[in-house]
Amino acid sequence: MRTQVVIIGSGPSGLLLGQLLAKEGIDTIILEQKSKDYVLGRIRAGVLEEGAVRLIEQAGAAERLHQQGLIHDGTEIAFDSARHRIDFKGLTGKTVTVYGQTEVTRDLMDARASIGAPTVYEALDVSLHAIESDRPIVRFRANGTVQEIECDYVAGCDGFHGVSRRSIPEDRLKAFERVYPFGWLGVLVDKPPASNELIYVNHERGFALCSMRSTTRSRYYLQCRVDENVEDWPDDKFWEELTRRLDPEAVSKLSTGPSIEKSIAPLRSFVAEPMRFGNLFLAGDAAHIVPPTGAKGLNLAASDVAYLSSAIIDWYRRNSRGGLDAYAGRALARVWKAERFSWWMTQILHRFPEESGFDQRIQRAELEYLFSSTAAQTALAENYVGLPY
Ligand SMILES: Cc1cc2nc3c(=O)[nH]c(=O)nc-3n(C[C@H](O)[C@H](O)[C@H](O)COP(=O)(O)OP(=O)(O)OC[C@H]3O[C@@H](n4cnc5c(N)ncnc54)[C@H](O)[C@@H]3O)c2cc1C
């Protein structure tokens, strides 16, 4: 087989890239190791920056997003039994849209199917060859046979555990990492949210978050130990602990019920540099991970794809390599700012197991400053709604 761009991974970054390139008549094949249903069953992010919404529009997959997405003008932070609102719209003129990653993925998959662009699901043992040459080859196994695709470029959109980043020689890649000493226990429930906006909670028993996917489906999180198992958390125990961490008003509006999904996600900051090796370009979680506190994971995948798609389009349409050569630098400049913001949000909102009295006082001072300073709130809002690209 031959195509122009092989995309490894059918998550948001791979699908979005595939659509944006298809709109310009550039051929792609997506190789996805899991089944379509498996990919659609994963519950992950839910907050979209305006830039991500714009890209999904450009990809021709925003109809349902505009019908069902919830526009949020701000968010609340609860600390010391009081809630403080950060007014995104008032401070920056911008908003965010709450719309589940699962739905984004479904819409992009439908858009891809409607133009007949090929995706190979359950593509196993994907391996990358000759990626430093101008004729990279991608090999994989599907339906019991080994197949090969020759291409111009490979886009590594296969997430943190994918094969793309691992195909780059160790001495050509530098990794930067911070692993946090806690995880997030998440519960999805078919009940209306406790509030119209997200509530981030810094409580002495640990962080909590009241989030949502729609007006009838809520997502709640509790800070938990990394060594805990989902089985240790029957629904009753989850709701009891959440109730302890919320203020009385939030508790009075909390609608509990049987969980329809429950999982524990470890928290990690990670960046691999550079995001390119030869004609392999990394995008999204394949190159970087953020703790979910700043709602940046999916949005960073989108900004990488914005840079990468325009670079590839420039090459095919205008014969210009400038965008491809600048890709890693441009993407990483934005990635590191989102890494900083996600790290900072994690730092101010969680209780760290080893924190000293000094650390606690600094965290309190940081929050009190934030609640009292319009400049500090603007800085948070500007980063939360997304830095420009
Ligand atoms: C459990 C969890 C919870 C999260 N919660 C949030 C959240 O609340 N808020 C937030 O902002 N972000 C969250 N994130 C992050 C966000 O979901 C990611 O940033 C986003 O999915 C990145 O998209 P991606 O397309 O780059 O990678 P992915 O969505 O990981 O997609 C990669 C795709 O590649 C496929 N793949 C992997 N290896 C191979 C291979 N060898 N061959 C072929 N295909 C392969 C995978 O099956 C997958 O479909 C969460 C992530 C996880 C893992």
CSV table of C-alpha atoms and ligand atoms in Angstrom, one decimal:
chain,number,residue,atom,x,y,z
A,1,MET,CA,0.0,0.0,0.0
A,2,ARG,CA,1.0,3.6,-0.4
A,3,THR,CA,-0.3,6.8,1.0
A,4,GLN,CA,0.9,10.3,1.8
A,5,VAL,CA,0.6,10.3,5.6
A,6,VAL,CA,0.3,7.3,7.9
A,7,ILE,CA,-1.4,8.2,11.2
A,8,ILE,CA,-0.8,5.9,14.1
A,9,GLY,CA,-3.7,6.1,16.6
A,10,SER,CA,-7.3,6.9,16.2
A,11,GLY,CA,-7.7,9.1,19.3
A,12,PRO,CA,-8.6,12.8,19.0
A,13,SER,CA,-5.2,13.8,17.7
A,14,GLY,CA,-5.0,11.2,14.9
A,15,LEU,CA,-8.7,11.7,13.9
A,16,LEU,CA,-8.5,15.5,13.9
A,17,LEU,CA,-5.3,15.4,11.8
A,18,GLY,CA,-6.8,13.0,9.4
A,19,GLN,CA,-9.8,15.2,8.8
A,20,LEU,CA,-7.9,18.5,8.4
A,21,LEU,CA,-5.6,16.8,5.9
A,22,ALA,CA,-8.5,15.2,4.0
A,23,LYS,CA,-10.1,18.6,3.6
A,24,GLU,CA,-7.0,19.6,1.6
A,25,GLY,CA,-7.1,16.4,-0.5
A,26,ILE,CA,-4.2,14.8,1.3
A,27,ASP,CA,-4.4,11.0,1.7
A,28,THR,CA,-4.0,9.3,5.0
A,29,ILE,CA,-4.4,5.8,6.5
A,30,ILE,CA,-5.1,5.6,10.2
A,31,LEU,CA,-3.8,2.5,12.0
A,32,GLU,CA,-5.5,1.8,15.4
A,33,GLN,CA,-4.5,-1.1,17.6
A,34,LYS,CA,-7.9,-1.3,19.4
A,35,SER,CA,-11.4,-1.9,18.0
A,36,LYS,CA,-13.7,1.0,17.3
A,37,ASP,CA,-16.0,0.2,20.2
A,38,TYR,CA,-13.1,0.0,22.6
A,39,VAL,CA,-11.9,3.5,21.5
A,40,LEU,CA,-15.4,4.9,21.9
A,41,GLY,CA,-15.7,3.3,25.4
A,42,ARG,CA,-12.9,5.3,26.9
A,43,ILE,CA,-14.0,8.1,29.3
A,44,ARG,CA,-11.5,10.9,29.4
A,45,ALA,CA,-11.5,14.6,28.9
A,46,GLY,CA,-14.4,17.0,28.7
A,47,VAL,CA,-13.4,20.6,28.5
A,48,LEU,CA,-12.6,22.2,25.1
A,49,GLU,CA,-10.8,25.5,24.5
A,50,GLU,CA,-12.1,27.8,21.8
A,51,GLY,CA,-9.1,26.9,19.6
A,52,ALA,CA,-10.0,23.2,19.8
A,53,VAL,CA,-13.7,23.9,19.0
A,54,ARG,CA,-12.5,26.0,16.0
A,55,LEU,CA,-10.4,23.0,14.7
A,56,ILE,CA,-13.3,20.6,15.1
A,57,GLU,CA,-15.4,23.0,13.1
A,58,GLN,CA,-12.7,23.1,10.4
A,59,ALA,CA,-12.7,19.4,10.4
A,60,GLY,CA,-16.5,19.4,9.6
A,61,ALA,CA,-17.4,17.6,12.8
A,62,ALA,CA,-18.8,20.3,15.1
A,63,GLU,CA,-22.6,20.0,14.4
A,64,ARG,CA,-23.4,18.0,17.5
A,65,LEU,CA,-20.8,19.8,19.6
A,66,HIS,CA,-22.7,23.1,18.9
A,67,GLN,CA,-26.1,21.5,19.6
A,68,GLN,CA,-25.1,19.7,22.8
A,69,GLY,CA,-21.9,21.4,24.2
A,70,LEU,CA,-22.3,23.5,27.3
A,71,ILE,CA,-20.6,26.9,27.2
A,72,HIS,CA,-18.9,27.8,30.5
A,73,ASP,CA,-18.1,31.4,31.3
A,74,GLY,CA,-16.2,30.6,34.5
A,75,THR,CA,-15.3,28.1,37.2
A,76,GLU,CA,-15.3,27.9,40.9
A,77,ILE,CA,-12.6,27.1,43.4
A,78,ALA,CA,-13.7,26.0,46.9
A,79,PHE,CA,-11.3,26.5,49.8
A,80,ASP,CA,-11.9,26.9,53.6
A,81,SER,CA,-15.6,26.3,53.1
A,82,ALA,CA,-16.0,29.3,50.7
A,83,ARG,CA,-16.4,29.2,46.9
A,84,HIS,CA,-14.5,31.7,44.7
A,85,ARG,CA,-15.5,32.3,41.1
A,86,ILE,CA,-13.0,32.8,38.3
A,87,ASP,CA,-14.9,34.7,35.6
A,88,PHE,CA,-13.3,33.6,32.3
A,89,LYS,CA,-15.5,35.6,30.1
A,90,GLY,CA,-15.3,38.8,32.2
A,91,LEU,CA,-11.5,38.5,32.5
A,92,THR,CA,-10.5,37.3,29.0
A,93,GLY,CA,-13.6,37.6,26.8
A,94,LYS,CA,-13.4,33.8,26.2
A,95,THR,CA,-15.2,30.7,27.3
A,96,VAL,CA,-14.7,27.0,27.3
A,97,THR,CA,-17.1,24.3,26.0
A,98,VAL,CA,-18.0,21.2,28.0
A,99,TYR,CA,-18.4,18.3,25.6
A,100,GLY,CA,-17.0,14.8,26.2
A,101,GLN,CA,-13.9,13.4,24.5
A,102,THR,CA,-15.9,10.3,23.7
A,103,GLU,CA,-18.4,12.4,21.7
A,104,VAL,CA,-15.6,14.4,19.9
A,105,THR,CA,-14.1,11.0,18.9
A,106,ARG,CA,-17.4,9.7,17.7
A,107,ASP,CA,-18.1,12.8,15.6
A,108,LEU,CA,-14.6,12.7,14.1
A,109,MET,CA,-15.0,9.0,13.3
A,110,ASP,CA,-18.3,9.6,11.6
A,111,ALA,CA,-16.8,12.5,9.6
A,112,ARG,CA,-14.0,10.3,8.5
A,113,ALA,CA,-16.4,7.4,7.5
A,114,SER,CA,-18.5,9.9,5.5
A,115,ILE,CA,-15.6,10.8,3.2
A,116,GLY,CA,-14.5,7.2,2.9
A,117,ALA,CA,-11.1,7.7,4.4
A,118,PRO,CA,-9.5,4.4,5.6
A,119,THR,CA,-8.9,3.4,9.2
A,120,VAL,CA,-7.6,0.0,10.0
A,121,TYR,CA,-8.9,-1.0,13.5
A,122,GLU,CA,-7.2,-3.8,15.4
A,123,ALA,CA,-3.9,-3.1,13.5
A,124,LEU,CA,-1.4,-5.1,15.6
A,125,ASP,CA,2.4,-5.1,16.0
A,126,VAL,CA,2.7,-1.7,14.2
A,127,SER,CA,6.4,-1.0,13.5
A,128,LEU,CA,8.1,2.0,11.9
A,129,HIS,CA,11.0,1.7,9.5
A,130,ALA,CA,13.3,4.0,7.5
A,131,ILE,CA,11.7,7.0,9.2
A,132,GLU,CA,14.8,9.1,8.6
A,133,SER,CA,14.5,8.5,4.8
A,134,ASP,CA,12.0,10.2,2.5
A,135,ARG,CA,10.2,6.8,2.1
A,136,PRO,CA,9.2,5.7,5.6
A,137,ILE,CA,7.5,2.3,5.8
A,138,VAL,CA,5.0,1.2,8.4
A,139,ARG,CA,4.3,-2.5,9.0
A,140,PHE,CA,1.4,-4.0,10.9
A,141,ARG,CA,-0.6,-7.2,11.2
A,142,ALA,CA,-4.4,-7.2,10.5
A,143,ASN,CA,-6.6,-10.3,10.0
A,144,GLY,CA,-3.6,-12.5,10.5
A,145,THR,CA,-1.5,-11.1,7.7
A,146,VAL,CA,1.4,-8.7,7.8
A,147,GLN,CA,1.0,-5.6,5.7
A,148,GLU,CA,3.2,-2.7,4.7
A,149,ILE,CA,2.5,0.9,3.8
A,150,GLU,CA,5.0,3.2,2.2
A,151,CYS,CA,4.4,6.9,2.9
A,152,ASP,CA,5.9,10.4,2.9
A,153,TYR,CA,5.3,11.1,6.6
A,154,VAL,CA,4.3,9.3,9.7
A,155,ALA,CA,2.2,11.1,12.4
A,156,GLY,CA,2.7,9.4,15.8
A,157,CYS,CA,-0.7,10.1,17.5
A,158,ASP,CA,-0.7,6.9,19.5
A,159,GLY,CA,-0.8,8.2,23.0
A,160,PHE,CA,1.6,7.8,25.9
A,161,HIS,CA,2.0,4.0,25.6
A,162,GLY,CA,2.2,3.9,21.8
A,163,VAL,CA,5.0,2.7,19.5
A,164,SER,CA,5.9,6.0,17.8
A,165,ARG,CA,7.9,7.6,20.5
A,166,ARG,CA,9.6,4.3,21.3
A,167,SER,CA,10.7,4.1,17.7
A,168,ILE,CA,13.0,7.1,18.2
A,169,PRO,CA,16.5,6.1,19.2
A,170,GLU,CA,17.0,6.9,22.9
A,171,ASP,CA,20.0,9.1,22.4
A,172,ARG,CA,17.9,11.4,20.1
A,173,LEU,CA,15.1,12.0,22.6
A,174,LYS,CA,15.1,13.7,25.9
A,175,ALA,CA,12.3,13.1,28.4
A,176,PHE,CA,11.3,15.3,31.3
A,177,GLU,CA,8.9,13.9,33.9
A,178,ARG,CA,7.2,14.5,37.2
A,179,VAL,CA,5.1,11.8,38.8
A,180,TYR,CA,2.6,13.0,41.5
A,181,PRO,CA,2.1,11.0,44.7
A,182,PHE,CA,-1.6,10.6,44.1
A,183,GLY,CA,-4.2,9.7,41.5
A,184,TRP,CA,-7.8,10.7,40.6
A,185,LEU,CA,-10.6,8.4,41.2
A,186,GLY,CA,-13.3,9.3,38.7
A,187,VAL,CA,-17.0,8.4,38.7
A,188,LEU,CA,-19.4,8.9,35.8
A,189,VAL,CA,-23.1,9.1,36.7
A,190,ASP,CA,-26.3,9.7,34.8
A,191,LYS,CA,-27.5,12.5,37.1
A,192,PRO,CA,-27.6,16.3,36.6
A,193,PRO,CA,-24.5,18.1,37.7
A,194,ALA,CA,-24.3,19.6,41.2
A,195,SER,CA,-23.6,23.1,39.7
A,196,ASN,CA,-23.8,24.8,36.4
A,197,GLU,CA,-20.0,25.3,36.4
A,198,LEU,CA,-17.1,23.1,37.5
A,199,ILE,CA,-16.1,23.2,41.1
A,200,TYR,CA,-12.5,22.6,42.0
A,201,VAL,CA,-12.1,21.7,45.7
A,202,ASN,CA,-9.0,22.1,47.9
A,203,HIS,CA,-10.1,20.2,51.1
A,204,GLU,CA,-8.0,19.0,54.0
A,205,ARG,CA,-9.1,15.4,53.1
A,206,GLY,CA,-7.8,15.9,49.6
A,207,PHE,CA,-8.8,17.4,46.2
A,208,ALA,CA,-12.2,16.9,44.6
A,209,LEU,CA,-13.8,18.1,41.4
A,210,CYS,CA,-17.4,18.4,40.4
A,211,SER,CA,-17.4,18.2,36.6
A,212,MET,CA,-19.9,17.1,33.9
A,213,ARG,CA,-20.3,15.9,30.4
A,214,SER,CA,-23.9,17.2,29.8
A,215,THR,CA,-26.9,18.5,31.7
A,216,THR,CA,-27.8,14.9,32.6
A,217,ARG,CA,-24.4,13.3,33.0
A,218,SER,CA,-21.9,14.2,35.7
A,219,ARG,CA,-18.3,13.4,36.3
A,220,TYR,CA,-16.9,13.6,39.8
A,221,TYR,CA,-13.3,13.0,41.0
A,222,LEU,CA,-11.6,12.4,44.3
A,223,GLN,CA,-7.9,12.6,45.0
A,224,CYS,CA,-6.8,9.1,46.1
A,225,ARG,CA,-3.6,7.2,46.8
A,226,VAL,CA,-1.9,5.7,43.7
A,227,ASP,CA,-1.9,2.2,45.2
A,228,GLU,CA,-5.7,2.1,45.6
A,229,ASN,CA,-7.9,-0.1,43.5
A,230,VAL,CA,-11.3,0.8,42.0
A,231,GLU,CA,-12.7,-2.2,43.9
A,232,ASP,CA,-11.8,-0.5,47.2
A,233,TRP,CA,-14.4,2.2,46.3
A,234,PRO,CA,-18.0,1.0,46.1
A,235,ASP,CA,-20.3,3.7,45.0
A,236,ASP,CA,-21.6,4.4,48.6
A,237,LYS,CA,-18.1,5.0,49.8
A,238,PHE,CA,-17.3,7.3,46.9
A,239,TRP,CA,-20.4,9.5,47.5
A,240,GLU,CA,-19.8,9.6,51.3
A,241,GLU,CA,-16.2,10.8,50.8
A,242,LEU,CA,-17.2,13.3,48.1
A,243,THR,CA,-19.9,14.7,50.4
A,244,ARG,CA,-17.3,15.2,53.1
A,245,ARG,CA,-15.1,17.3,50.8
A,246,LEU,CA,-17.9,19.5,49.3
A,247,ASP,CA,-19.5,22.7,50.9
A,248,PRO,CA,-23.1,22.4,52.2
A,249,GLU,CA,-24.6,24.1,49.1
A,250,ALA,CA,-22.9,21.7,46.7
A,251,VAL,CA,-23.9,18.7,48.9
A,252,SER,CA,-27.6,19.9,48.8
A,253,LYS,CA,-27.5,19.9,45.0
A,254,LEU,CA,-25.5,16.7,44.6
A,255,SER,CA,-27.5,14.0,42.9
A,256,THR,CA,-26.0,10.6,43.4
A,257,GLY,CA,-26.7,7.3,41.7
A,258,PRO,CA,-25.1,4.1,40.4
A,259,SER,CA,-21.8,4.8,38.7
A,260,ILE,CA,-21.7,4.0,35.0
A,261,GLU,CA,-17.9,4.2,34.9
A,262,LYS,CA,-15.3,4.3,37.6
A,263,SER,CA,-11.5,4.4,37.1
A,264,ILE,CA,-8.3,5.6,38.8
A,265,ALA,CA,-5.9,7.7,36.7
A,266,PRO,CA,-2.4,8.4,37.9
A,267,LEU,CA,-1.2,12.0,37.6
A,268,ARG,CA,1.9,12.7,35.6
A,269,SER,CA,3.7,15.6,33.8
A,270,PHE,CA,5.8,14.4,30.9
A,271,VAL,CA,7.4,15.9,27.8
A,272,ALA,CA,9.6,14.3,25.2
A,273,GLU,CA,11.8,16.5,23.1
A,274,PRO,CA,12.0,17.0,20.2
A,275,MET,CA,8.6,16.1,18.8
A,276,ARG,CA,10.1,15.0,15.5
A,277,PHE,CA,12.6,12.4,14.2
A,278,GLY,CA,13.3,12.4,10.5
A,279,ASN,CA,9.8,12.1,8.9
A,280,LEU,CA,8.1,11.0,12.1
A,281,PHE,CA,6.1,13.7,13.9
A,282,LEU,CA,4.7,13.2,17.4
A,283,ALA,CA,1.4,14.8,18.4
A,284,GLY,CA,-0.7,14.7,21.5
A,285,ASP,CA,-0.1,12.3,24.4
A,286,ALA,CA,2.5,10.5,22.3
A,287,ALA,CA,4.8,13.4,23.1
A,288,HIS,CA,3.5,14.8,26.4
A,289,ILE,CA,1.2,14.2,29.3
A,290,VAL,CA,-0.3,16.7,31.8
A,291,PRO,CA,-2.1,16.1,35.0
A,292,PRO,CA,-5.8,16.7,34.2
A,293,THR,CA,-6.2,19.5,36.8
A,294,GLY,CA,-5.8,22.2,34.1
A,295,ALA,CA,-8.1,20.4,31.5
A,296,LYS,CA,-5.3,20.6,29.0
A,297,GLY,CA,-4.6,17.1,27.6
A,298,LEU,CA,-7.1,17.0,24.8
A,299,ASN,CA,-6.6,20.7,24.1
A,300,LEU,CA,-2.8,20.3,23.7
A,301,ALA,CA,-3.4,17.4,21.3
A,302,ALA,CA,-5.6,19.9,19.2
A,303,SER,CA,-2.9,22.6,19.2
A,304,ASP,CA,-0.2,20.1,18.1
A,305,VAL,CA,-2.5,19.1,15.3
A,306,ALA,CA,-3.1,22.7,14.3
A,307,TYR,CA,0.6,23.2,13.8
A,308,LEU,CA,1.3,19.8,12.2
A,309,SER,CA,-1.7,19.9,9.8
A,310,SER,CA,-0.7,23.4,8.5
A,311,ALA,CA,2.9,22.3,8.1
A,312,ILE,CA,2.0,19.2,6.1
A,313,ILE,CA,-0.5,21.2,4.0
A,314,ASP,CA,2.2,23.8,3.3
A,315,TRP,CA,4.5,21.1,2.0
A,316,TYR,CA,2.0,19.5,-0.3
A,317,ARG,CA,0.3,22.8,-1.5
A,318,ARG,CA,3.3,25.2,-1.6
A,319,ASN,CA,6.3,22.9,-1.6
A,320,SER,CA,7.4,24.7,1.6
A,321,ARG,CA,9.3,22.7,4.3
A,322,GLY,CA,9.4,25.7,6.7
A,323,GLY,CA,6.4,24.5,8.7
A,324,LEU,CA,7.7,21.0,9.1
A,325,ASP,CA,11.1,22.2,10.2
A,326,ALA,CA,9.5,24.6,12.7
A,327,TYR,CA,6.9,22.1,14.0
A,328,ALA,CA,8.7,20.7,17.1
A,329,GLY,CA,9.8,24.2,18.3
A,330,ARG,CA,6.3,25.8,17.8
A,331,ALA,CA,4.5,22.9,19.4
A,332,LEU,CA,6.8,22.6,22.4
A,333,ALA,CA,6.7,26.3,23.1
A,334,ARG,CA,2.9,26.0,23.7
A,335,VAL,CA,3.2,22.5,25.4
A,336,TRP,CA,5.6,23.8,28.1
A,337,LYS,CA,3.2,26.7,29.0
A,338,ALA,CA,0.4,24.2,29.4
A,339,GLU,CA,2.7,21.9,31.4
A,340,ARG,CA,3.5,24.8,33.7
A,341,PHE,CA,-0.2,25.7,34.1
A,342,SER,CA,-1.3,22.1,34.8
A,343,TRP,CA,1.6,21.6,37.3
A,344,TRP,CA,0.6,24.9,39.0
A,345,MET,CA,-3.1,24.0,39.3
A,346,THR,CA,-2.1,20.6,40.6
A,347,GLN,CA,0.2,22.2,43.1
A,348,ILE,CA,-2.3,24.6,44.6
A,349,LEU,CA,-5.3,22.3,44.7
A,350,HIS,CA,-4.1,19.0,46.1
A,351,ARG,CA,-2.9,17.9,49.5
A,352,PHE,CA,0.6,16.3,49.1
A,353,PRO,CA,1.4,13.4,51.4
A,354,GLU,CA,4.8,14.7,52.4
A,355,GLU,CA,4.0,18.4,52.6
A,356,SER,CA,5.5,20.4,55.4
A,357,GLY,CA,4.0,23.2,57.4
A,358,PHE,CA,5.9,25.6,55.2
A,359,ASP,CA,4.4,24.0,52.0
A,360,GLN,CA,0.9,24.3,53.5
A,361,ARG,CA,1.4,28.0,54.3
A,362,ILE,CA,2.7,28.7,50.8
A,363,GLN,CA,-0.3,26.9,49.3
A,364,ARG,CA,-2.7,29.0,51.4
A,365,ALA,CA,-0.9,32.2,50.5
A,366,GLU,CA,-1.1,31.3,46.8
A,367,LEU,CA,-4.8,30.7,47.0
A,368,GLU,CA,-5.5,33.8,49.2
A,369,TYR,CA,-3.6,35.9,46.7
A,370,LEU,CA,-5.5,34.3,43.8
A,371,PHE,CA,-8.9,35.1,45.4
A,372,SER,CA,-7.9,38.7,46.2
A,373,SER,CA,-6.1,39.7,43.0
A,374,THR,CA,-7.8,40.4,39.6
A,375,ALA,CA,-4.3,40.1,38.0
A,376,ALA,CA,-3.8,36.6,39.4
A,377,GLN,CA,-7.4,35.5,38.4
A,378,THR,CA,-6.7,36.9,34.9
A,379,ALA,CA,-3.6,34.8,34.6
A,380,LEU,CA,-5.5,31.6,35.6
A,381,ALA,CA,-8.4,32.4,33.3
A,382,GLU,CA,-6.1,33.2,30.3
A,383,ASN,CA,-4.4,29.8,30.7
A,384,TYR,CA,-7.6,27.9,31.4
A,385,VAL,CA,-9.4,29.2,28.3
A,386,GLY,CA,-6.2,28.4,26.3
A,387,LEU,CA,-3.2,30.4,25.1
A,388,PRO,CA,-3.4,31.5,21.5
A,389,TYR,CA,-2.0,29.5,18.6
B,1,LIG,C1,-7.6,7.7,32.0
B,1,LIG,C2,-7.4,9.1,31.4
B,1,LIG,C3,-8.2,10.1,31.8
B,1,LIG,C4,-8.1,11.4,31.3
B,1,LIG,N1,-8.8,12.4,31.7
B,1,LIG,C5,-8.7,13.7,31.2
B,1,LIG,C6,-9.4,14.8,31.7
B,1,LIG,O1,-10.2,14.6,32.6
B,1,LIG,N2,-9.1,16.0,31.2
B,1,LIG,C7,-8.2,16.2,30.2
B,1,LIG,O2,-8.0,17.3,29.7
B,1,LIG,N3,-7.5,15.2,29.8
B,1,LIG,C8,-7.7,13.9,30.2
B,1,LIG,N4,-7.0,12.9,29.8
B,1,LIG,C9,-6.0,13.2,28.7
B,1,LIG,C10,-6.7,13.2,27.3
B,1,LIG,O3,-7.7,12.2,27.3
B,1,LIG,C11,-5.6,13.0,26.3
B,1,LIG,O4,-4.7,14.1,26.4
B,1,LIG,C12,-6.1,12.8,24.9
B,1,LIG,O5,-6.8,11.6,24.8
B,1,LIG,C13,-4.9,12.8,23.9
B,1,LIG,O6,-5.3,12.4,22.7
B,1,LIG,P1,-4.4,11.6,21.7
B,1,LIG,O7,-5.2,11.3,20.5
B,1,LIG,O8,-3.1,12.3,21.6
B,1,LIG,O9,-4.1,10.2,22.5
B,1,LIG,P2,-5.1,9.0,22.9
B,1,LIG,O10,-6.4,9.5,23.1
B,1,LIG,O11,-4.4,8.2,23.9
B,1,LIG,O12,-5.2,8.2,21.5
B,1,LIG,C14,-4.1,7.3,21.1
B,1,LIG,C15,-4.7,6.2,20.3
B,1,LIG,O13,-3.6,5.4,19.8
B,1,LIG,C16,-3.9,4.1,19.9
B,1,LIG,N5,-2.6,3.3,20.0
B,1,LIG,C17,-1.8,3.2,21.1
B,1,LIG,N6,-0.7,2.4,20.7
B,1,LIG,C18,-0.9,2.1,19.5
B,1,LIG,C19,-0.1,1.3,18.6
B,1,LIG,N7,1.0,0.7,19.0
B,1,LIG,N8,-0.6,1.1,17.3
B,1,LIG,C20,-1.7,1.6,16.9
B,1,LIG,N9,-2.5,2.4,17.7
B,1,LIG,C21,-2.1,2.6,19.0
B,1,LIG,C22,-4.7,4.0,21.2
B,1,LIG,O14,-5.5,2.8,21.3
B,1,LIG,C23,-5.5,5.3,21.1
B,1,LIG,O15,-6.8,5.0,20.4
B,1,LIG,C24,-7.1,11.6,30.3
B,1,LIG,C25,-6.3,10.6,29.8
B,1,LIG,C26,-6.4,9.3,30.4
B,1,LIG,C27,-5.6,8.2,29.9
